[in-house]
Short mmCIF file of C-alpha atoms and ligand atoms in Angstrom, two decimals:
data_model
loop_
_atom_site.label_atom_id
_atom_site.label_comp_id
_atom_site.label_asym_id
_atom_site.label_seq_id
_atom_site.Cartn_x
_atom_site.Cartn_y
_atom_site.Cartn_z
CA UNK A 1 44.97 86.82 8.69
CA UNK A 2 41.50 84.93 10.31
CA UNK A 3 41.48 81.90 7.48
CA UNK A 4 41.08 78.75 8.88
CA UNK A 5 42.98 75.67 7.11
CA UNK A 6 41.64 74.23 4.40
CA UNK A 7 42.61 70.55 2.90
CA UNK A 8 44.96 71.31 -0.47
CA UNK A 9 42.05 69.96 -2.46
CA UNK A 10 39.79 72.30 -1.55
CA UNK A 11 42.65 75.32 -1.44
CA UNK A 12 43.67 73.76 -5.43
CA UNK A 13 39.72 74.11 -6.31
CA UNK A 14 39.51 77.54 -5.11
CA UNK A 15 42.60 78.92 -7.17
CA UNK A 16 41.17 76.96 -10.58
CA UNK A 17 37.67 78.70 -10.03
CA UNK A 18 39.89 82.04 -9.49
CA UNK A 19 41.53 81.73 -12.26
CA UNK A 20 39.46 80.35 -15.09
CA UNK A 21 38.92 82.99 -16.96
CA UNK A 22 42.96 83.80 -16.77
CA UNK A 23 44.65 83.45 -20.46
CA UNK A 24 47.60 80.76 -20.95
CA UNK A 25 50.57 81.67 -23.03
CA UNK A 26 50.07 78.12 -24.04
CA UNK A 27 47.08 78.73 -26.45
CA UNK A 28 47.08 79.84 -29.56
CA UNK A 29 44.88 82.88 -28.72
CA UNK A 30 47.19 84.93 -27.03
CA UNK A 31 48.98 86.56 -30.04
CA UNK A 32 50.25 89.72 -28.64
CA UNK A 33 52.94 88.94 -26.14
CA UNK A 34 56.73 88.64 -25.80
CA UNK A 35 56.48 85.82 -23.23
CA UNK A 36 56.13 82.72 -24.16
CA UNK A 37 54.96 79.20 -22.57
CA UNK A 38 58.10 77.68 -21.56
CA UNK A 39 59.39 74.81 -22.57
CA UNK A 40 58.50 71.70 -20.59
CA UNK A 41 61.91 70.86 -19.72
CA UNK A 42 62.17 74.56 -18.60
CA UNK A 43 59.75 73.52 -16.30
CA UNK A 44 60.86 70.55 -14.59
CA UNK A 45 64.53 72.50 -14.28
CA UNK A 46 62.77 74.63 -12.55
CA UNK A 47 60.86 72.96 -9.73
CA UNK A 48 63.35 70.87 -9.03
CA UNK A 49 66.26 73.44 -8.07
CA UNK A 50 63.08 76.14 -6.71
CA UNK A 51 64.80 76.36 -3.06
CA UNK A 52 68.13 78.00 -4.82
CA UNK A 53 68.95 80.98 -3.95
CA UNK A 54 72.19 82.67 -5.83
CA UNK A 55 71.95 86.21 -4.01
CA UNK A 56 73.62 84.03 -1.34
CA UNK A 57 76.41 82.87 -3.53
CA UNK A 58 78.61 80.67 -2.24
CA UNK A 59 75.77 78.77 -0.95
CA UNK A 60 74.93 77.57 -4.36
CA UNK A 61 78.23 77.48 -6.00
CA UNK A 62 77.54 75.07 -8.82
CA UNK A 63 74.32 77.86 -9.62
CA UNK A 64 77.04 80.48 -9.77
CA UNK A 65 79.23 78.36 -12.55
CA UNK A 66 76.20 77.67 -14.46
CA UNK A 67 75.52 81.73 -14.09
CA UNK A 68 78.82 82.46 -15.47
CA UNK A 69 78.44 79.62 -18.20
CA UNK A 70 75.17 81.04 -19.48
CA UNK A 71 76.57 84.53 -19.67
CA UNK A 72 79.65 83.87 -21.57
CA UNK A 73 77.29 81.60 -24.06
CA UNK A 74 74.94 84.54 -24.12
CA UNK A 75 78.13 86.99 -24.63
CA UNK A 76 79.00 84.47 -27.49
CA UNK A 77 75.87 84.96 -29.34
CA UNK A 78 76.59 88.51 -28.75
CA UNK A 79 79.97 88.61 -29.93
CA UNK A 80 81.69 89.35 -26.41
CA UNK A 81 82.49 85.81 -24.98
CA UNK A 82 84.37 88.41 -22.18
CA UNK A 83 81.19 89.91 -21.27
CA UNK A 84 79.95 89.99 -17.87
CA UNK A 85 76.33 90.28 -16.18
CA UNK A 86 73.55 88.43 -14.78
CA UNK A 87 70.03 86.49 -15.41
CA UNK A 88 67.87 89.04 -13.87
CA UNK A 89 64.21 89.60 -12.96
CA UNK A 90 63.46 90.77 -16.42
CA UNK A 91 63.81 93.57 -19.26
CA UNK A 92 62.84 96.22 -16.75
CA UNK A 93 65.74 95.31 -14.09
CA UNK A 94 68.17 94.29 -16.65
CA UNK A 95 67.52 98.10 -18.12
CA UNK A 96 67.95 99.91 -15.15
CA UNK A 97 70.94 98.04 -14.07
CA UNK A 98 72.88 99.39 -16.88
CA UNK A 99 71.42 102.91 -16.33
CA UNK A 100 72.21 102.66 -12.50
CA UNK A 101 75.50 101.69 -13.36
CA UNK A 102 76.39 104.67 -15.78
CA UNK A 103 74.85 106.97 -13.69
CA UNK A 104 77.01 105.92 -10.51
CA UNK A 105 80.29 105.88 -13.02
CA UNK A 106 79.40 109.39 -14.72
CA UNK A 107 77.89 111.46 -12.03
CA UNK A 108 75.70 113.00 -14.42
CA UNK A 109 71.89 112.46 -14.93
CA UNK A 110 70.60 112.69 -18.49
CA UNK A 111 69.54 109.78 -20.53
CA UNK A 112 68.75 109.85 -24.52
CA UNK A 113 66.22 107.37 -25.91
CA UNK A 114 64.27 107.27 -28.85
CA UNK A 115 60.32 107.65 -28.10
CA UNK A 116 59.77 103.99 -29.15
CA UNK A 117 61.15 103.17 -25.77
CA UNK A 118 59.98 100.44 -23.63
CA UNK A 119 58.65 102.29 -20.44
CA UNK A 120 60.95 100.19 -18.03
CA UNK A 121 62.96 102.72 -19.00
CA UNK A 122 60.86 105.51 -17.95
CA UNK A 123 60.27 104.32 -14.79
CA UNK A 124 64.44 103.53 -14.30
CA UNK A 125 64.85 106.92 -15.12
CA UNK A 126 62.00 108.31 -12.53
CA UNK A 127 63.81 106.23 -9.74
CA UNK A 128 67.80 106.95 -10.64
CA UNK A 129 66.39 110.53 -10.84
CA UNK A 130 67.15 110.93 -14.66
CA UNK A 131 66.49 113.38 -17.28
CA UNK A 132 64.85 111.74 -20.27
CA UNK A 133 65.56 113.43 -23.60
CA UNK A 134 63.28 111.77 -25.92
CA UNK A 135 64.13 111.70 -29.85
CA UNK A 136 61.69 111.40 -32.23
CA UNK A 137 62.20 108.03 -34.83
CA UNK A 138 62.20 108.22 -38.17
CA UNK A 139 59.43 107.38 -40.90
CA UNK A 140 60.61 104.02 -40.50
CA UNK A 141 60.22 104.48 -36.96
CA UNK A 142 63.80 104.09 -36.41
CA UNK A 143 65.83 106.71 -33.77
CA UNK A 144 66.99 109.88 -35.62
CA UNK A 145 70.72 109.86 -35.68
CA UNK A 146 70.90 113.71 -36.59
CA UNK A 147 68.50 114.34 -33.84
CA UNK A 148 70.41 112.38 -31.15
CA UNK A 149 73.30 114.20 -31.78
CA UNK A 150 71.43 117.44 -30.78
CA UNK A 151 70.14 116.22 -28.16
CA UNK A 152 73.59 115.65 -26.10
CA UNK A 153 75.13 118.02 -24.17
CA UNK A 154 77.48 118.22 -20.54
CA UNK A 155 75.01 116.42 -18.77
CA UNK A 156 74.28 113.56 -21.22
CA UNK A 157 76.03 110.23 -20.00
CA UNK A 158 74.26 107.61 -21.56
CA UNK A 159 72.18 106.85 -25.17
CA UNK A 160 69.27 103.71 -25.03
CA UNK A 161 69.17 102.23 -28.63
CA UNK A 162 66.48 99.58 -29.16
CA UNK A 163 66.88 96.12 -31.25
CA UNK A 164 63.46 94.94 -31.23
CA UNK A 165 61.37 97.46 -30.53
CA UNK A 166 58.23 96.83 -28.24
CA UNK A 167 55.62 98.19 -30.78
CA UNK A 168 57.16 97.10 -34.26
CA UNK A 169 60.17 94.79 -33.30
CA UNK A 170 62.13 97.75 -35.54
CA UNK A 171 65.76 98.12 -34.49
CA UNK A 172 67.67 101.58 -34.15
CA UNK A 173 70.85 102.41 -36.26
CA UNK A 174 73.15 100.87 -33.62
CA UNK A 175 76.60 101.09 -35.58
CA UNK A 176 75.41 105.17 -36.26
CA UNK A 177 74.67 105.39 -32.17
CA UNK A 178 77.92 103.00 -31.65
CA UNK A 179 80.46 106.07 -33.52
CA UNK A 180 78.08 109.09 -31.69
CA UNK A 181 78.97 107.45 -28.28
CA UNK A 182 82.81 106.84 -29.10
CA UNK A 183 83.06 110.72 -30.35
CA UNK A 184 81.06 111.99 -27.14
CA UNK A 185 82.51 109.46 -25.03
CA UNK A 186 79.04 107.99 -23.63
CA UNK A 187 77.67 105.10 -22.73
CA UNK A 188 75.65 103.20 -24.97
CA UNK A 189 73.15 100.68 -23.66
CA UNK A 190 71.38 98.49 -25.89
CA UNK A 191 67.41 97.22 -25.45
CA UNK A 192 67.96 94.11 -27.01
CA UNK A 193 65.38 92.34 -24.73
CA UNK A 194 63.38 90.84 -27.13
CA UNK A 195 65.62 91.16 -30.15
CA UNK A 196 68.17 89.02 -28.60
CA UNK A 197 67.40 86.06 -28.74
CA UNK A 198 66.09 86.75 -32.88
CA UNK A 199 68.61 88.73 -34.39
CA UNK A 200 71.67 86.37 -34.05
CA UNK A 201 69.76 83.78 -35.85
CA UNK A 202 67.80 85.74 -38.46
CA UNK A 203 71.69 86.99 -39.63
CA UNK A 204 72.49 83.48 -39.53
CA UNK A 205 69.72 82.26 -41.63
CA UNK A 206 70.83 85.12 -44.44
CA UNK A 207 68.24 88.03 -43.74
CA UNK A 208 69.50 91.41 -44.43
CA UNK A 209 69.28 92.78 -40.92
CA UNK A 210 71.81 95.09 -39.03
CA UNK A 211 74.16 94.77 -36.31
CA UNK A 212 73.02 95.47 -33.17
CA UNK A 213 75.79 93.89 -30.61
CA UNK A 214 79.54 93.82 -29.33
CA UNK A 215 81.15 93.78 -32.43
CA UNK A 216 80.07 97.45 -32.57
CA UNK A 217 82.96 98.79 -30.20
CA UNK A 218 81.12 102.15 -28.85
CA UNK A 219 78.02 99.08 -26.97
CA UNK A 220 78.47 99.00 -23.22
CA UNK A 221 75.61 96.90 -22.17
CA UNK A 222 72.87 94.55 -23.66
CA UNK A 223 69.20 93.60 -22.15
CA UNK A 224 68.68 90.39 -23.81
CA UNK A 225 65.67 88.41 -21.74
CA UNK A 226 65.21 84.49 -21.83
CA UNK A 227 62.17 84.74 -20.69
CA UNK A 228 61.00 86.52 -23.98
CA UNK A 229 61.96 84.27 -27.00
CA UNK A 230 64.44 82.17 -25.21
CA UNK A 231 61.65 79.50 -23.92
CA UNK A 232 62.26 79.79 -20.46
CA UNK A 233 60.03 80.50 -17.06
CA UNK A 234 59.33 84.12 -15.63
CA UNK A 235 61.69 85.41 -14.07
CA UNK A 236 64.62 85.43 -16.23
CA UNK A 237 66.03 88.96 -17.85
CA UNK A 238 69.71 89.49 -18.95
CA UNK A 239 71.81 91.81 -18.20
CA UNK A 240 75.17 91.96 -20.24
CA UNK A 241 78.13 94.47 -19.60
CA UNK A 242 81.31 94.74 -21.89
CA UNK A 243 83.50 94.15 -19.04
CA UNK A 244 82.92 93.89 -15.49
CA UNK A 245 85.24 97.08 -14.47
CA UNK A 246 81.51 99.20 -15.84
CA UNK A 247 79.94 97.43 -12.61
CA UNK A 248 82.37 98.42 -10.17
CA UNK A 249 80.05 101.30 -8.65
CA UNK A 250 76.88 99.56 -8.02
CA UNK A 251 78.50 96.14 -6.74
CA UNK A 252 77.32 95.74 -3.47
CA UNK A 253 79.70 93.75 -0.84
CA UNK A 254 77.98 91.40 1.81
CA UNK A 255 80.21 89.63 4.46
CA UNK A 256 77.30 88.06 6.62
CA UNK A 257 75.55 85.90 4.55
CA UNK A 258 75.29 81.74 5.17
CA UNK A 259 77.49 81.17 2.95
CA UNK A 260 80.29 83.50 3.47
CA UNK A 261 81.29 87.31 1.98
CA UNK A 262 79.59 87.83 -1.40
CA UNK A 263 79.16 90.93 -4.05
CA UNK A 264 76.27 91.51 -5.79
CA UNK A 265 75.48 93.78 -9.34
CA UNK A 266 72.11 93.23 -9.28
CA UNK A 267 69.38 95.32 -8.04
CA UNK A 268 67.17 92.12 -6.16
CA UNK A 269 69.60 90.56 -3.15
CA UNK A 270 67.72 86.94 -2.95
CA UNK A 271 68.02 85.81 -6.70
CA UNK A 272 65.92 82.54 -8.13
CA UNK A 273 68.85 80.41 -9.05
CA UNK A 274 66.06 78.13 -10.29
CA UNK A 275 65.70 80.48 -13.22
CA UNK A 276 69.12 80.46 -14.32
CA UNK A 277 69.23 76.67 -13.87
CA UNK A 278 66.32 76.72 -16.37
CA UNK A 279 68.31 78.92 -18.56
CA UNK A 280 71.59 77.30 -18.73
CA UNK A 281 69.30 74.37 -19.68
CA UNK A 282 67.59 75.66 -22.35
CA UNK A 283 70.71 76.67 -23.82
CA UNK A 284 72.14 73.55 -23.34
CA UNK A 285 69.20 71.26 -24.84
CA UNK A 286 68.19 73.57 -27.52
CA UNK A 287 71.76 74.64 -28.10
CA UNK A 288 72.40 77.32 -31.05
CA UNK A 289 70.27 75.00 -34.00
CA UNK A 290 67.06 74.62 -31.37
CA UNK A 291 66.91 78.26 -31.63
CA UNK A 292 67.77 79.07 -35.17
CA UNK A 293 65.01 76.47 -36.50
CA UNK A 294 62.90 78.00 -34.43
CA UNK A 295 63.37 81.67 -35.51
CA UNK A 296 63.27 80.15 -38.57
CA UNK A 297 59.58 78.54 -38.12
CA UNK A 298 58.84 82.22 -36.44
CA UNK A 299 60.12 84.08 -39.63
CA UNK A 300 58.46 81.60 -42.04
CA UNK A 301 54.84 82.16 -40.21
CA UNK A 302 55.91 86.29 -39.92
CA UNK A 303 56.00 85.98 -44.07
CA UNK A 304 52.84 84.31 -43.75
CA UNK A 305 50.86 86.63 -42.05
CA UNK A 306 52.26 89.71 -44.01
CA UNK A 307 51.10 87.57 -46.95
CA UNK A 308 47.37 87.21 -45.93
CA UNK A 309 47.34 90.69 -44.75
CA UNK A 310 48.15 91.80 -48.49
CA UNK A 311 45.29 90.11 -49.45
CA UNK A 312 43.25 92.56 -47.73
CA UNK A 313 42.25 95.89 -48.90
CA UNK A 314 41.15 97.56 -45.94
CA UNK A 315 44.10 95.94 -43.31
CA UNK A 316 47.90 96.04 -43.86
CA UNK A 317 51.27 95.72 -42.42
CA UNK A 318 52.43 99.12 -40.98
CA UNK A 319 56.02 98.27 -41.86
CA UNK A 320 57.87 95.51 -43.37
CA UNK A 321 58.75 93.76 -40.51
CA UNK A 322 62.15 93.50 -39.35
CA UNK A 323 61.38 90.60 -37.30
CA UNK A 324 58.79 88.15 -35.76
CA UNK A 325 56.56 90.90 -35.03
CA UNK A 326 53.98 93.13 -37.08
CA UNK A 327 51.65 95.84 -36.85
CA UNK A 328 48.37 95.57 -38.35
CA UNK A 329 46.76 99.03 -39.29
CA UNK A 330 43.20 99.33 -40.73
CA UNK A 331 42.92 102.30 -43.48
CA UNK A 332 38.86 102.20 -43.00
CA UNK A 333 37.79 101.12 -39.55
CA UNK A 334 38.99 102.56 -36.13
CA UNK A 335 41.36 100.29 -34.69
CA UNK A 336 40.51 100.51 -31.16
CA UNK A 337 36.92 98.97 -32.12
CA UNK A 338 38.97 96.20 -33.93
CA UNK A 339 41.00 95.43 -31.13
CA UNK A 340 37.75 95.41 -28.81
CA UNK A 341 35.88 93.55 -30.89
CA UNK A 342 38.61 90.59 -31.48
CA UNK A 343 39.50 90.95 -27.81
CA UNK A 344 35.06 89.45 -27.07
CA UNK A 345 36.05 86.74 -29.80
CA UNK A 346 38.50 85.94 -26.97
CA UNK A 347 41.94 87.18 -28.85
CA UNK A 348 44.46 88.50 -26.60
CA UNK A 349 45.38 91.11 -28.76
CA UNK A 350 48.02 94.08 -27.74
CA UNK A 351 47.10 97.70 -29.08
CA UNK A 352 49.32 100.41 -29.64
CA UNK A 353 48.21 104.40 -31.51
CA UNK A 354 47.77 102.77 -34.90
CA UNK A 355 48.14 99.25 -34.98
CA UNK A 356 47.40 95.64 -33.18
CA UNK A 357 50.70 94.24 -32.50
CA UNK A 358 51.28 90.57 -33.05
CA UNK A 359 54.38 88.62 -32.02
CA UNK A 360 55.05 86.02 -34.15
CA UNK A 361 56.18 83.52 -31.52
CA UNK A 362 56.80 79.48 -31.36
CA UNK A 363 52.78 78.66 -30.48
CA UNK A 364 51.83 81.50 -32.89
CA UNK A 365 51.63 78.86 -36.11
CA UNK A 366 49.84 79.06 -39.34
CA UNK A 367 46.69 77.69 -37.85
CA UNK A 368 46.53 80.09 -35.29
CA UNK A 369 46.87 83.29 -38.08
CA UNK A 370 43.56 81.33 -40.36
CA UNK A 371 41.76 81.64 -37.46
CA UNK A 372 43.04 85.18 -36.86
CA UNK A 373 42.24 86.33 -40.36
CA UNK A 374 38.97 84.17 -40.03
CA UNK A 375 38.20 86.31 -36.64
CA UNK A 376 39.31 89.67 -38.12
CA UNK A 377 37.29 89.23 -41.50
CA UNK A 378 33.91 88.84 -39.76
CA UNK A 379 34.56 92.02 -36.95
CA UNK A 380 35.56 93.96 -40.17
CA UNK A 381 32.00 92.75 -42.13
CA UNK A 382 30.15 93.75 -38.48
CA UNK A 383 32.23 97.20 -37.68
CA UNK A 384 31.07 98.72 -41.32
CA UNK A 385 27.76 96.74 -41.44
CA UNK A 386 27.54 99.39 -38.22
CA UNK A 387 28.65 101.97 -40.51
N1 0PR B 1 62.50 96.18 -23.23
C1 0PR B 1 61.69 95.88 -24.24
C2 0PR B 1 62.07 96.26 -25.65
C3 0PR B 1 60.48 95.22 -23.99
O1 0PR B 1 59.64 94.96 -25.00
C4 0PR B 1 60.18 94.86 -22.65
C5 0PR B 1 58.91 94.13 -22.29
C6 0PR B 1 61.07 95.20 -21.63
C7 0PR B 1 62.23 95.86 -21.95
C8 0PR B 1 60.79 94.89 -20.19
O2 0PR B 1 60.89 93.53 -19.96
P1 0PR B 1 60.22 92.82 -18.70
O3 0PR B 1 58.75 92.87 -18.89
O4 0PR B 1 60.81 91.45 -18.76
O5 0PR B 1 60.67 93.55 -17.50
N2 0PR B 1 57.99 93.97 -23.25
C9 0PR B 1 56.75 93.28 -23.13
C10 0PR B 1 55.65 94.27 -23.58
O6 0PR B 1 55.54 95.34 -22.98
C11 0PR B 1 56.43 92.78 -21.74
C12 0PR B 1 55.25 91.90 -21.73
C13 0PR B 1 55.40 90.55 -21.79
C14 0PR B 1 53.98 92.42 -21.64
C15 0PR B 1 54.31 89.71 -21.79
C16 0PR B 1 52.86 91.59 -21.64
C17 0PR B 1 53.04 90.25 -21.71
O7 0PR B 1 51.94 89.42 -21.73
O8 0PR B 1 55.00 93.96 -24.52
#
């Protein structure tokens, strides 16, 4: 490395000027993702415990009881106060944990997933060594029970259902995937990274949505990420198993650490105990109404948006949507030149074959979706003026 020092001044200038063309989760623009800005308090949690370290564990035993607390409040929401796991790096870690784990139980190597999977669990699969089967979803682009069942045979150990998908936020028929599992005897591990932190409360605020978590006895695992609607800071996945006896062949003993023997069941070995700090105090201060009002606000914009979209006779929802997220689908222009054209209006917008995604979260408000359908009117006007 040749740089010479440079006062912090001068070294805080030089990342601004970097970054200023960078997006922020903060502004309204950015109307495509799954992460969110977190909270403030999230913040200051944050920095302030940012030297802990939980892969050394009893180093940081209070961060360990606050570990434990936020899984069994997390289990709670999930019906499975019992359940064990860990605040992980993310979605992508959280999945491949439970596919790791499986694998290591089963000794066999084939997964099932529907083809709306998220592609952490491609790349799991490419590093455990897995065969993929991929089912086709149905027309409403949920995973095809009758195909599943086809798909197993002796190799199959494990099926990935999805509540919240990435593209539509659609969940698969979990209780049908739940019985399939119990008759083959295979795991089932459910994607519920995004979904997790929406479905408890939409239930709870009396939409018509199904179930998706413990209380279905043939789920093993759940991915449910705070980092994703739970308000809190990058990095912070979860990782939820039924009981801890399905970890028992990827925990990993270590006697040497500072502060004494230690096992570990996730996949990183220094762990930020700074995010779970953030997390148990997220839960704590927002506690179960914080969220619910605010999947409430979420749902209540969602309705909004579909509602302005009808309005339209050239865009429209590609689905009812189950949750706070919805595909927009033009039946006259090409989407990509949408998307491209929104994106130099300065939109952060997320594309997928057919449709512009757009998550529906907290900074997402009603203001935000005028300007949107503002924004999307005029590239519409300019696209077939082209025409
Ligand atoms: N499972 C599902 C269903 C997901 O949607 C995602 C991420 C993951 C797992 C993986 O989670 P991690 O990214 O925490 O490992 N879905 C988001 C997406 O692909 C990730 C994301 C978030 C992308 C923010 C962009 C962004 O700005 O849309």
């Amino acid at each position: 490395m040749n740089r010479s020092s440079l006062p912090k001044n001068e070294v805080l200038e030089l990342i601004h000027s970097t970054l200023k063309h960078d997006k922020s989760y903060k502004n309204g623009n950015v109307i495509s993702t799954m992460c969110t800005y977190p909270d403030t308090f999230a913040q200051q949690l944050f920095s302030t415990f940012i030297d802990r370290n939980i892969g050394d564990a009893n180093l940081f035993p209070g961060v360990v009881e606050l570990e434990n607390e936020v899984i069994s409040s997390l289990g709670e929401l999930l019906h499975n106060p019992d359940a064990y796991g860990n605040i992980v790096t993310g979605g992508t870690e959280a999945n491949f944990l439970a596919l790791w784990a499986y694998r290591e139980l089963s000794g066999k190597h084939t997964i099932i997933v529907p083809e709306t999977a998220h592609f952490s669990l491609y790349k799991s699969a490419n590093i455990l060594n897995l065969k993929t089967k991929t089912v086709k979803v149905t027309e409403q682009r949920q995973m095809d029970i009758a195909e599943t069942e086809k798909a197993i045979d002796d190799d199959t150990f494990c099926i990935v259902g999805i509540a919240g998908t990435t593209e539509l936020g659609v969940i698969d028929p979990i209780s049908e995937l739940s019985a399939l599992c119990l008759k083959y005897n295979l795991y089932l591990h459910i994607d519920a990274a995004f979904g997790g932190f929406v479905i408890p409360f939409m239930k709870d605020l009396g939409y018509d949505i199904i179930d998706f978590d413990f209380s279905l006895p043939g789920v093993s695992s759940i991915t449910i990420d705070p980092h994703k609607m739970g308000l809190c800071p990058i990095p912070a996945g979860g990782i939820l198993f039924r009981n801890e006896e399905l970890t028992k062949k990827i925990k990993w003993s270590v006697s040497y650490l500072s502060g004494g023997h230690t096992a570990q069941t996730t996949f990183v070995s220094s762990r930020s105990g700074a995010a779970v700090i953030a997390v148990w105090g997220m839960l704590n201060y927002l506690g179960y109404e914080g969220y619910n009002d605010i999947i409430k606000r979420c749902m209540h914009v969602t309705d909004y948006l579909v509602a302005e979209l009808d309005k339209f006779d050239e865009l429209y929802p590609i689905q009812h949507p189950t949750m706070n997220i919805v595909g927009v689908a033009s039946n006259k222009s090409n989407i990509v030149l949408i998307a491209e054209a929104m994106r130099d209006k300065g939109w952060a917008i997320s594309l997928f074959t057919e449709h512009l995604r757009i998550v529906l979260r907290q900074s997402v408000t009603k203001k935000v979706i005028n300007k949107f359908i503002h924004d999307i009117k005029e590239v519409l006007t300019c696209i077939q003026a082209k025409i």
